[in-house]
XYZ file of C-alpha atoms in Angstrom:
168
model
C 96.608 52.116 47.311
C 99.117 53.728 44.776
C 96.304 55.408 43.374
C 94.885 56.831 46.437
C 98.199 58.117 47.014
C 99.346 59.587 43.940
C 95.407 61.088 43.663
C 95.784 62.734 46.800
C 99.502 64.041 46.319
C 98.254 65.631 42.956
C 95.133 67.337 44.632
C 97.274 68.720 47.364
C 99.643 70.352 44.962
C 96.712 71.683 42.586
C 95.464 72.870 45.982
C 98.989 74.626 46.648
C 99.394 75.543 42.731
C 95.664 77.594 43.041
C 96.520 78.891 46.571
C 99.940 80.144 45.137
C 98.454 81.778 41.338
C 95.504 83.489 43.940
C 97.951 85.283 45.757
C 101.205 85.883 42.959
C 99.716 86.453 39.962
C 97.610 89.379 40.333
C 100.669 91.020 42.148
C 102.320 90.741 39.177
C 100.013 92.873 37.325
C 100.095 95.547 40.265
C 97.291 94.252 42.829
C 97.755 93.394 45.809
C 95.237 90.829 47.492
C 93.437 91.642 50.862
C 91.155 89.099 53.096
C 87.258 90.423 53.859
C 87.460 89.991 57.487
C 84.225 92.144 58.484
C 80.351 92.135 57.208
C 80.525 96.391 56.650
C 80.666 96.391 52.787
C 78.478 93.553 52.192
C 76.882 92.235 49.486
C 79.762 93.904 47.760
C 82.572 92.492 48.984
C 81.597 89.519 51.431
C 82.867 88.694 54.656
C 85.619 85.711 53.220
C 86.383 86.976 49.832
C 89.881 88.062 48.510
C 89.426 91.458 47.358
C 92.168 92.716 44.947
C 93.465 96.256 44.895
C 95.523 98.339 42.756
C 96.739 101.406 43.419
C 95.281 104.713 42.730
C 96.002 108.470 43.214
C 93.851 109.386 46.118
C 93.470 113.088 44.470
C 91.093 110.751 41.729
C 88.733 108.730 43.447
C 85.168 110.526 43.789
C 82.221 109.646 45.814
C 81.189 106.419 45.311
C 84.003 104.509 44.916
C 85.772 101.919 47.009
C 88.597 102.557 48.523
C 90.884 100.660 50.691
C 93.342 102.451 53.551
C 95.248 101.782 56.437
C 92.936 102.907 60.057
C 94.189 105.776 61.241
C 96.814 104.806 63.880
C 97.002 101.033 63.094
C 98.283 98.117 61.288
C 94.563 97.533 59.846
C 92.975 97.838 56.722
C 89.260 98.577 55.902
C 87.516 98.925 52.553
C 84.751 100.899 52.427
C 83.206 103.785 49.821
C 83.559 107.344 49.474
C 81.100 109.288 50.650
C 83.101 113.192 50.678
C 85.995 114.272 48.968
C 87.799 117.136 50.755
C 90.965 117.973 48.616
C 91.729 121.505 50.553
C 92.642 119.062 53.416
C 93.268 116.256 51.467
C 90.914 113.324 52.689
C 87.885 111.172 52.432
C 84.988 110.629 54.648
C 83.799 107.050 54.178
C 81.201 104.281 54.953
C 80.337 101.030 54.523
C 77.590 99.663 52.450
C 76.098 97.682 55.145
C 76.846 100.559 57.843
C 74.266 103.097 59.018
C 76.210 105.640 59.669
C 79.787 107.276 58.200
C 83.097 106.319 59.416
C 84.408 108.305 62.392
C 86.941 110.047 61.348
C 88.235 111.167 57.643
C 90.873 108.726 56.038
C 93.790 110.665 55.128
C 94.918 110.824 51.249
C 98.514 109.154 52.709
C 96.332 106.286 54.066
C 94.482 105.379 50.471
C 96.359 101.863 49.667
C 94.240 101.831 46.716
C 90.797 100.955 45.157
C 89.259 97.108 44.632
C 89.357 95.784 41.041
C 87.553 92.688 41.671
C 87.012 90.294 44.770
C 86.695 85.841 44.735
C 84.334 85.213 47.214
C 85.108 82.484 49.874
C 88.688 82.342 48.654
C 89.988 84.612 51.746
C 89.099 82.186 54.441
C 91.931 80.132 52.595
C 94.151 82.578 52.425
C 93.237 83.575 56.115
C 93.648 79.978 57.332
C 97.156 79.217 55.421
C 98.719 82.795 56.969
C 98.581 81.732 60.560
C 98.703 79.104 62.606
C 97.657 76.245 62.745
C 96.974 76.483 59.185
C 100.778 77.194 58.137
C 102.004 74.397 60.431
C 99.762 72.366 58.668
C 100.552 73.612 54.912
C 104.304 73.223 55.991
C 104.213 69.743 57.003
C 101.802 68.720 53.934
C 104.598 70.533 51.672
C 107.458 68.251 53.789
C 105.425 65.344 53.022
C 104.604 65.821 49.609
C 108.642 66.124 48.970
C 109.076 62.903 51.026
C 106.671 61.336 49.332
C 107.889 62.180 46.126
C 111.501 61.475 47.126
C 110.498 57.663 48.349
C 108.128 57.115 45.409
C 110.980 57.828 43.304
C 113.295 55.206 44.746
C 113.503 51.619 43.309
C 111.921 49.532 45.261
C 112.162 45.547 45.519
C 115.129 45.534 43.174
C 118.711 44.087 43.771
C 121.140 46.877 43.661
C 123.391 46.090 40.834
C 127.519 45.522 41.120
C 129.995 46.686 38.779
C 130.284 43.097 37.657
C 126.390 42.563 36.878
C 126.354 45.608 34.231
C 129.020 43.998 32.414
């Protein structure tokens, strides 16, 4: 049963280890990781993956190439290629690979977060799942547990606690 245990406790904090590295270390070489939540650049970037973008001078990207940005008027943020350059007013018209027709209106070179470097498939639902609830609840109390665990497993069990005059 000890087994079980301490084979379950390690495979929850690889689990948490992987989870942590997917999202940390790529921000520490200047990418930031964003969840596929819709089918419009697929196969390219699937709906799922974990798509990681670094930043880019909007004045540089050319048609062709991915680009991520902020909606116009919203929190959101799409990914999808360039299709027009317009530097006299400074924006991109845009469209997604599986889309049959060009966004709706321009993206703006102030809303270019950046362009995709490379994407893990499947790894976003993770990430998706862990962000909100009920996943978070859930990683919480597996993280509280975990600590307990290790805490209790720690203790001395079954043994006589020892007076000054038994040391002697």
């Amino acid at each position: 049963m000890k087994r079980i245990g301490a084979s379950l406790g390690a495979l929850a904090a690889l689990a948490c280890v992987l989870l942590a590295v997917a999202l940390a270390a790529p921000r520490v070489l200047g990418l930031t990781p964003f969840v596929v939540l819709s089918g419009s650049m697929e196969p390219t970037y699937p709906v799922g993956s974990l798509v990681y973008v670094r930043s880019v001078d909007a004045s540089e990207l050319r048609v062709g190439d991915p680009v991520t940005f902020t909606l116009e008027g919203r929190e959101a943020v799409a990914t999808h290629r360039v299709i027009e350059v317009d530097a006299e007013s400074a924006s991109l018209r845009t469209q997604g690979d599986a889309n049959d027709e060009p966004d709706g209106s321009p993206v703006q070179f102030v809303s270019v977060i950046g362009s995709p470097a490379f994407c893990v498939p499947l790894v976003g639902y993770a990430v998706s799942w862990v962000s909100r609830p009920p996943g978070l609840f859930v990683v919480a109390a597996a993280i509280a547990c975990l600590f307990v665990w290790a805490l209790v497993s720690s203790r001395p069990f079954g043994r006589k606690a020892r007076s000054a005059r038994d040391v002697a």
